[in-house]
Coordinates of C-alpha atoms and ligand atoms in Angstrom, one line a residue:
X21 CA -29.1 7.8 -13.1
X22 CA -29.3 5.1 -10.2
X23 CA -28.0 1.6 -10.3
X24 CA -31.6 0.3 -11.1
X25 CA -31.6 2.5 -14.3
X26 CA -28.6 1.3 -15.3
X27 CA -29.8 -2.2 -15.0
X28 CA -31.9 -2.0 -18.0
X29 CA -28.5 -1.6 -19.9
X30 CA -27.2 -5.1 -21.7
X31 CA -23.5 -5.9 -20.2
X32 CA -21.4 -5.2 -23.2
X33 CA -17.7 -4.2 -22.8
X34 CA -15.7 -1.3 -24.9
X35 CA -12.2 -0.4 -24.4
X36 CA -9.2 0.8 -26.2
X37 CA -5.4 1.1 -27.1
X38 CA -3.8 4.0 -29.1
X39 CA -1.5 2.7 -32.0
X40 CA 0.7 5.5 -31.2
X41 CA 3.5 3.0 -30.6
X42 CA 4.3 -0.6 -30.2
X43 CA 2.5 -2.1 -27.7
X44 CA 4.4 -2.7 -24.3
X45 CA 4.0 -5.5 -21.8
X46 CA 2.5 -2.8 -19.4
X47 CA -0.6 -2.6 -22.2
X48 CA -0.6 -6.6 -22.0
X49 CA -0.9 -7.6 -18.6
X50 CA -3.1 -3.8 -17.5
X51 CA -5.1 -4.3 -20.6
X52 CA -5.0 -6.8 -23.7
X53 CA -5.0 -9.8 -21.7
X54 CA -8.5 -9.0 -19.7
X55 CA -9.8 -8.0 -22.8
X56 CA -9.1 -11.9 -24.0
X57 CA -10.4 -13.1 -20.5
X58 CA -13.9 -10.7 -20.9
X59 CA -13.8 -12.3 -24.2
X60 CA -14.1 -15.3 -23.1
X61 CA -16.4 -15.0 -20.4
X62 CA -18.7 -14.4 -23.0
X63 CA -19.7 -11.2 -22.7
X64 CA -20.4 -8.9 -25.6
X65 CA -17.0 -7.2 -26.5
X66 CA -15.9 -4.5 -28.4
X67 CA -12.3 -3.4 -28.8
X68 CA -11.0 -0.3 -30.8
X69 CA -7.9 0.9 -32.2
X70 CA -8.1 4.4 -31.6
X71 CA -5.9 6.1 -34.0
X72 CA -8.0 9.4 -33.3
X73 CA -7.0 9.5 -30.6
X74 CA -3.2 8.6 -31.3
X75 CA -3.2 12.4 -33.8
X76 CA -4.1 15.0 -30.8
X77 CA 0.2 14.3 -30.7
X78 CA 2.1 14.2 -34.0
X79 CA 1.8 10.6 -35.7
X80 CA 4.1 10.3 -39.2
X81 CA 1.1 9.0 -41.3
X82 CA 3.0 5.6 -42.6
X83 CA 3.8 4.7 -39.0
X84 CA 0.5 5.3 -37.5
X85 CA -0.7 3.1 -40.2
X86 CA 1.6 0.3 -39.8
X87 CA 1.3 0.9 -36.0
X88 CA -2.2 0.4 -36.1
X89 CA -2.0 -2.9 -38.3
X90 CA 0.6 -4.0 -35.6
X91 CA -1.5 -3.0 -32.8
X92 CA -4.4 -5.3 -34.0
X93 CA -1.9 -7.8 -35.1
X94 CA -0.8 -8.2 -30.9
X95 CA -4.3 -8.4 -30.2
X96 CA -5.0 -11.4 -32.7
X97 CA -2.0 -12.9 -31.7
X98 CA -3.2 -12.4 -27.7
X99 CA -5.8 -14.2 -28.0
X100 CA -9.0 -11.5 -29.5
X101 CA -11.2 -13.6 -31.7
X102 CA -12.4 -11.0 -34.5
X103 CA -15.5 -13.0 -35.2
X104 CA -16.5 -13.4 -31.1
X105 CA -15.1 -9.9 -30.4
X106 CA -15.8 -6.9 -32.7
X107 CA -11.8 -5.1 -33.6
X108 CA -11.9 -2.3 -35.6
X109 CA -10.4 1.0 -35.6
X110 CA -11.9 4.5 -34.5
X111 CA -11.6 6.5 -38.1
X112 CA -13.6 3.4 -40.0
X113 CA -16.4 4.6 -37.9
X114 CA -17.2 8.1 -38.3
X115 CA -19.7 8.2 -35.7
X116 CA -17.2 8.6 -32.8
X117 CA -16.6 11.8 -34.1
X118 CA -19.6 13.0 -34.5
X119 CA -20.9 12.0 -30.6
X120 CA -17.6 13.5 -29.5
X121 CA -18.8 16.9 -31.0
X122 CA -22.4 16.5 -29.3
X123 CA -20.0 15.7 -25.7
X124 CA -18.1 18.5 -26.6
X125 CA -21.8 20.6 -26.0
X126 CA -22.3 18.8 -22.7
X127 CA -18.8 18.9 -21.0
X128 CA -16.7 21.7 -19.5
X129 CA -13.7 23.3 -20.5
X130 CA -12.6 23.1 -16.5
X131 CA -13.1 19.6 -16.8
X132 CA -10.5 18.8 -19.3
X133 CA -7.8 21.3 -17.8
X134 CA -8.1 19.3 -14.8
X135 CA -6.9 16.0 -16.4
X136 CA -3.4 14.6 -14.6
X137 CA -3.1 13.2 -18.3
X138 CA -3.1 16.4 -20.1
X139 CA -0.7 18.0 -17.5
X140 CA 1.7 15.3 -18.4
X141 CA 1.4 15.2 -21.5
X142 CA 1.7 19.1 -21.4
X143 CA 4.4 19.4 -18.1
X144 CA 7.3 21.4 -19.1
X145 CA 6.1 22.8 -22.6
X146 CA 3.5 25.8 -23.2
X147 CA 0.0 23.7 -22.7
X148 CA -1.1 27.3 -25.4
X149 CA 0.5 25.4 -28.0
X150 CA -0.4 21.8 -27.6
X151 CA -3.2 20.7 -30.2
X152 CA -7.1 21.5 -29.4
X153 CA -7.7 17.9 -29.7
X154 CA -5.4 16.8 -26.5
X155 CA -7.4 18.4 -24.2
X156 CA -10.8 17.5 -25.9
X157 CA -9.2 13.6 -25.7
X158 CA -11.7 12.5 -22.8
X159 CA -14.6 13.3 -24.9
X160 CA -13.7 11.8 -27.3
X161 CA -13.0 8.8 -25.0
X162 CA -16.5 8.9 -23.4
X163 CA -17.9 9.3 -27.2
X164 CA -15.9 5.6 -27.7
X165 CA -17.5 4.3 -24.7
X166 CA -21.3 5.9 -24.6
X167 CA -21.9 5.1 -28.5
X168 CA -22.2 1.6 -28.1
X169 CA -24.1 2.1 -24.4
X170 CA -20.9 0.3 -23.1
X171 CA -21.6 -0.8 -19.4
X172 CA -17.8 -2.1 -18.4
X173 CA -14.8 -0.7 -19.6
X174 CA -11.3 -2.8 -18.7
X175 CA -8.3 -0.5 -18.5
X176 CA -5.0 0.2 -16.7
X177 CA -5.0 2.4 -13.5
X178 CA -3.9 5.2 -15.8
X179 CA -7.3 5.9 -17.1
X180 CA -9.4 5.8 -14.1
X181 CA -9.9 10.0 -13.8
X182 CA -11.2 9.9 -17.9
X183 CA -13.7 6.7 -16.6
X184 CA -14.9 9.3 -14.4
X185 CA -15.2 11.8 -16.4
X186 CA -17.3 9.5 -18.9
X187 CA -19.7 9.1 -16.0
X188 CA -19.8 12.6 -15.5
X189 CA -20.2 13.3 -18.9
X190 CA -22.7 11.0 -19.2
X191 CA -25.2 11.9 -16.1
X192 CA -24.9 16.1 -17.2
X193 CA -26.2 15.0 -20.7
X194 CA -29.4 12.5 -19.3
X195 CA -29.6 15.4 -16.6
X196 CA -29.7 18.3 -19.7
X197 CA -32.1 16.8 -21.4
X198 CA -34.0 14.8 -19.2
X199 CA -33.7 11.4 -20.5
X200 CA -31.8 8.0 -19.1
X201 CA -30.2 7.5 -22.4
X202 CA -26.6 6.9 -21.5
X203 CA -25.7 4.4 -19.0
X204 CA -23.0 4.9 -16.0
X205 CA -20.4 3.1 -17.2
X206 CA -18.1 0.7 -14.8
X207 CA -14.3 0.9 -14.9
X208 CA -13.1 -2.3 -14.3
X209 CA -9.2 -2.3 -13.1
X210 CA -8.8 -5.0 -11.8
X211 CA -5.7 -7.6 -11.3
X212 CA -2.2 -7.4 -9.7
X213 CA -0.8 -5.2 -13.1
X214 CA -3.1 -2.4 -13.4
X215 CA 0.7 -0.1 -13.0
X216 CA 3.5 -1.6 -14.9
X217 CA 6.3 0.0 -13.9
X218 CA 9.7 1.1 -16.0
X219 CA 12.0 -1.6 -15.8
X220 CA 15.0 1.0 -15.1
X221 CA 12.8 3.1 -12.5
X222 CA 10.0 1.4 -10.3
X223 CA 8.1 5.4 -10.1
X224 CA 8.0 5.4 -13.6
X225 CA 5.0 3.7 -15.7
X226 CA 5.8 2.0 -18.5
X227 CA 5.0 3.5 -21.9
X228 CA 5.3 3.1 -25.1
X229 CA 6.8 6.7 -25.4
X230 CA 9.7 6.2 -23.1
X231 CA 12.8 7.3 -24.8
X232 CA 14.5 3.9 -23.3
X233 CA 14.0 1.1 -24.7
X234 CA 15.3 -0.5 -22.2
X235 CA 12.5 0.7 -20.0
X236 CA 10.1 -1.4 -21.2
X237 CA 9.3 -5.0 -22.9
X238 CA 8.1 -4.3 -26.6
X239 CA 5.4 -7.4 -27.9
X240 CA 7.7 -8.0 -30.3
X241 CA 10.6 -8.3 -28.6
X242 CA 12.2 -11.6 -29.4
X243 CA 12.9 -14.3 -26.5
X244 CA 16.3 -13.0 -25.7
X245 CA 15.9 -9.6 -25.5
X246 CA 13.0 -10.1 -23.2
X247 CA 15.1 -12.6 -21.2
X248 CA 18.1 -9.9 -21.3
X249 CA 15.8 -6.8 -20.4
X250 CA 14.5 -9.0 -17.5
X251 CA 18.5 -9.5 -16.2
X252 CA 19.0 -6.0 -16.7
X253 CA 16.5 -4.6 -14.9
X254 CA 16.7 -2.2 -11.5
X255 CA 16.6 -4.2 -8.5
X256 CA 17.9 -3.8 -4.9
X257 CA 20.4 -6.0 -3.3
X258 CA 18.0 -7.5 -0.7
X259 CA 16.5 -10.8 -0.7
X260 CA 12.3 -10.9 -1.3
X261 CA 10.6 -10.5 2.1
X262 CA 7.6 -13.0 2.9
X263 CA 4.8 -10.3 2.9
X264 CA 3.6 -7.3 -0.1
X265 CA 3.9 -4.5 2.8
X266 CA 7.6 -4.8 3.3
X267 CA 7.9 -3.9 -0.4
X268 CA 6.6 -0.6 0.0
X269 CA 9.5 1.0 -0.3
X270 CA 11.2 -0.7 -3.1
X271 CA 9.0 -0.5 -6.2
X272 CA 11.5 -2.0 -8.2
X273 CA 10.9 -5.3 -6.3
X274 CA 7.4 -5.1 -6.0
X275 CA 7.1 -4.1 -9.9
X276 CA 8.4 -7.6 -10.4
X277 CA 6.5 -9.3 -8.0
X278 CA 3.6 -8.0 -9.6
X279 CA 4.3 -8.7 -13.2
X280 CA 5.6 -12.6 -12.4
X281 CA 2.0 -12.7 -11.1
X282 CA -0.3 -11.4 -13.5
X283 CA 1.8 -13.6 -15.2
X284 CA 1.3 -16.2 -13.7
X285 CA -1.8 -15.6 -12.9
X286 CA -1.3 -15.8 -9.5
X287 CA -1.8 -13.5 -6.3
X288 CA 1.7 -11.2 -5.5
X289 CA 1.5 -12.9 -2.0
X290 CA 1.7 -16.7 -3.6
X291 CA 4.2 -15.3 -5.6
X292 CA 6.7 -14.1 -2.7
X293 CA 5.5 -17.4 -0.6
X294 CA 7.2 -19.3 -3.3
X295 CA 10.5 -16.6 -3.2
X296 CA 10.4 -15.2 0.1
X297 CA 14.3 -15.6 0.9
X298 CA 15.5 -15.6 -2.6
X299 CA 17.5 -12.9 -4.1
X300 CA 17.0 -11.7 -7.5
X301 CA 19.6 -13.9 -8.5
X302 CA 17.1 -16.1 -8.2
X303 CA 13.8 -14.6 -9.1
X304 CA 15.1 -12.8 -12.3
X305 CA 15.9 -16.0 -14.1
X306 CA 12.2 -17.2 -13.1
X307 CA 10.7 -14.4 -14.1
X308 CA 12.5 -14.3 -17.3
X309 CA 11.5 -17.8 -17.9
X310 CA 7.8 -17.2 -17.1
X311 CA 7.7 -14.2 -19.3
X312 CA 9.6 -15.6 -22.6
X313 CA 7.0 -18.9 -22.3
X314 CA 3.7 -16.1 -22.5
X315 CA 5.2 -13.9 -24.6
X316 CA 7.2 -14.9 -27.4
X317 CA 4.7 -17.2 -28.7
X318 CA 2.5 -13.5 -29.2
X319 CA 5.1 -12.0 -30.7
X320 CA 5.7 -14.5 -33.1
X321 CA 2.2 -15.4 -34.1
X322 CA 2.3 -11.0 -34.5
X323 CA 4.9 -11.4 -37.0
X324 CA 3.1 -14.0 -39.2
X325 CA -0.3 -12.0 -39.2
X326 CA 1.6 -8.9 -40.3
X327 CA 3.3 -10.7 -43.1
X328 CA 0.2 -10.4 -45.1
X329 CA -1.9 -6.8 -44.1
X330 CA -3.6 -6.9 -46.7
X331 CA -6.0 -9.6 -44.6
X332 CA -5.4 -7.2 -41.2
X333 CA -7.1 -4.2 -43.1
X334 CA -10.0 -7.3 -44.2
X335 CA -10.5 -7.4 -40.1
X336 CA -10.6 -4.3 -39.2
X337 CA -12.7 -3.2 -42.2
X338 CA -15.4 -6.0 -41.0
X339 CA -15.0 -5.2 -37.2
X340 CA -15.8 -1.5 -38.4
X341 CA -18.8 -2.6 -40.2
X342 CA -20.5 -4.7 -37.2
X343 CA -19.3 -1.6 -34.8
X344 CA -20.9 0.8 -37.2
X345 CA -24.4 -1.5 -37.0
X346 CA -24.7 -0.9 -33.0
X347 CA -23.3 2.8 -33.4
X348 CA -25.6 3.9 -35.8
X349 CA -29.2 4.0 -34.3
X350 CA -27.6 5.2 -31.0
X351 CA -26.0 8.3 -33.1
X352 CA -29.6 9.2 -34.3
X353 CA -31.1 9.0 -31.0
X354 CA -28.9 11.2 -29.4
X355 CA -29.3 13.5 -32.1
X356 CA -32.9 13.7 -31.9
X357 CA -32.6 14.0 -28.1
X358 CA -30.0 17.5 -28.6
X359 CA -32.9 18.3 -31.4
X360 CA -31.8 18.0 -35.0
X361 CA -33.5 17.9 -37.9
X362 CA -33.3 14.2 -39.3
X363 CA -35.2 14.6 -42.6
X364 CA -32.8 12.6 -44.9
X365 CA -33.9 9.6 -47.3
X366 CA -30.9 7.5 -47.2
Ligands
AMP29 P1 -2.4 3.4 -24.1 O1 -1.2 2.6 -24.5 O2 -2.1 4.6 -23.3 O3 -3.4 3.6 -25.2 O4 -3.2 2.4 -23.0 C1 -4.0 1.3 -23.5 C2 -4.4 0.5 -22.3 O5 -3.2 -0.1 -21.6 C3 -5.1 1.3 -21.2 O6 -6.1 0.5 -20.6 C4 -4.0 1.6 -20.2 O7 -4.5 1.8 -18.9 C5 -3.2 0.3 -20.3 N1 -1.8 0.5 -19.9 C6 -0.9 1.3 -20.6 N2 0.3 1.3 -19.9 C7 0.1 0.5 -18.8 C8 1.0 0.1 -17.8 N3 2.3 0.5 -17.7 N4 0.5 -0.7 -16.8 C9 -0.8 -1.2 -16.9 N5 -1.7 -0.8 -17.8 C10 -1.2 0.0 -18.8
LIG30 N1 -7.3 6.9 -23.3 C1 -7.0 5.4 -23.4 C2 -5.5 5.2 -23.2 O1 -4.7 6.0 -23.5 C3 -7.4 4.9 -24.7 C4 -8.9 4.9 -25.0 C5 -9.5 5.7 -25.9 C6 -9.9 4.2 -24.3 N2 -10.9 5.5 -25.9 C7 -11.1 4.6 -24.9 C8 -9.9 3.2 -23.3 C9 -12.3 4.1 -24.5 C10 -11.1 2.7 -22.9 C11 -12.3 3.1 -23.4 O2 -5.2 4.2 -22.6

């Protein structure tokens, strides 16, 4: 489909976190604070939990459902608006599953194996024995995505190849059957975090799933352990240079540069203006600073809304209900495009 086509599409944003852990500062600054900035922009937004996606890897049922509740807990305490956004999650909305099947039908079997996330996820074990659902994960993804027509989708640079595949997905289906029914969605990675790195190795993204804990910056870590994970973290023993390219080589430094100014909200070369000179002696103190004043106030507001999930489950349950409304009439269009039989009363 051309630009032009695509045109005729509304602008409305979809994206989405698994709950398959506590949320990490890496998921903040590549992806939970533009979803608050697209929110309020104005744009239409829509923002899912996607515990479906969480289960193609073992989840203990309890903590998938108390990880989920704390997932939309951060994003609440971020800054999502439930009644300007739409938050639900994936399962409350059966739909998803049901277009995933139809994009099951339209994608290939090569396509998947050649995910770099499924050969991670899959590096150093028998891939034979990993769940049916991992390697299916990207249709399912672009299922998330096409259902609502979504036109922008904000991630972390991690998810770029399975924005492809959406759009690949979605021009072999509107080319199979002839129609422009799904748009060609945009990714949008944009800002100076789109890569958090480990704070113990600078090759290393951040996750959730990193056996360290010292690796990372939970969103509900309190203000000194972000403060003392900040001290602690890998550095060199040179002082900041005055321009990004002389960091090239030391992606510990530039890992910090880059998170003091998404931050901040600030260009990494303002950033290292201001330091340029200054040893981490300095700059770690700053930075810890900085990032205790943005995120401990989340983390505490997170606690308060999951003193009482009884009113989370309310949320979502709603969210799911005005997601469900948009998800709907495009479900029964695609499946009276494929050609099924639609006959039912209800
Ligand atoms: P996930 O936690 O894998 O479900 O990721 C949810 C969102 O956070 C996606 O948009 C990711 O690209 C983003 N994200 C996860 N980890 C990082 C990271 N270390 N740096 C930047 N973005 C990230
Ligand atoms: N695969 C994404 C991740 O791990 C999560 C996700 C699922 C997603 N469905 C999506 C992101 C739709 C954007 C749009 O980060």
């Amino acid at each position: 489909m051309t630009d032009a086509a695509n045109a005729s599409f509304k602008p409305r944003i979809f994206s989405g976190i698994q709950p398959s852990g506590g949320l990490t500062l890496g998921n903040y600054l590549g992806a939970l604070k533009r979803f608050v900035e697209k929110q309020d922009e104005g744009i239409e937004t829509i923002y899912c939990l996607v515990d479906l996606h969480a289960i193609t890897v073992w989840q203990d049922p309890e903590r998938l459902r108390a990880q989920t509740r704390e997932a939309a807990a951060a994003f609440i305490a971020a800054g999502i608006d439930p009644t300007r956004s739409i938050l639900f999650n994936q399962s409350q909305v059966s739909a998803h599953a049901e277009l995933a099947w139809i994009l099951n039908c339209v994608a290939r079997i090569g396509w998947m194996y050649r995910m770099t996330q499924f050969k991670d996820k899959t590096a150093g074990k028998n891939a034979e024995n990993s769940s049916l659902g991992l390697l299916a994960y990207p249709s399912l993804m672009a299922a998330d995505i096409l259902l609502y027509h979504a036109t922008m989708v904000p991630v972390g640079e991690d998810q770029k190849q399975h924005l492809e595949l959406t759009r690949d997905i979605a021009a072999k289906f509107n080319h199979d059957y002839k129609v422009d029914f799904f748009p060609i969605t945009e990714p949008l990675i944009e800002g100076a975090a789109t890569r958090v790195m480990s704070l113990r190795d600078g090759t290393k993204k951040m996750s959730k799933s990193d056996p360290s804990d010292a690796s990372r910056i939970n969103l509900t870590d309190d203000a000194d352990a972000i403060a003392q994970k900040i001290r602690k973290a890998r550095t060199d023993a040179e002082p900041l240079p005055e321009t990004l390219a002389e960091l090239k080589d030391r992606p510990e430094a530039r890992n910090l540069v880059n998170i003091y100014a998404a931050l901040a909200g600030e260009a990494p070369e303002a950033v290292l203006e201001r330091f340029a000179g200054h040893g981490f002696g300095a700059f770690k103190p700053a930075l810890a600073e900085l990032a205790v004043a943005t995120l401990a106030p989340i983390s505490g507001e997170m606690k308060r809304l999951m003193a009482d999930p009884a009113e989370i489950d309310r949320t979502l349950g709603e969210g799911a209900e005005r997601a469900d409304a948009i998800a709907q009439p495009i479900l029964a269009q695609t499946l009276d495009i494929v050609g099924m039989i639609r006959s039912r009363a209800d």
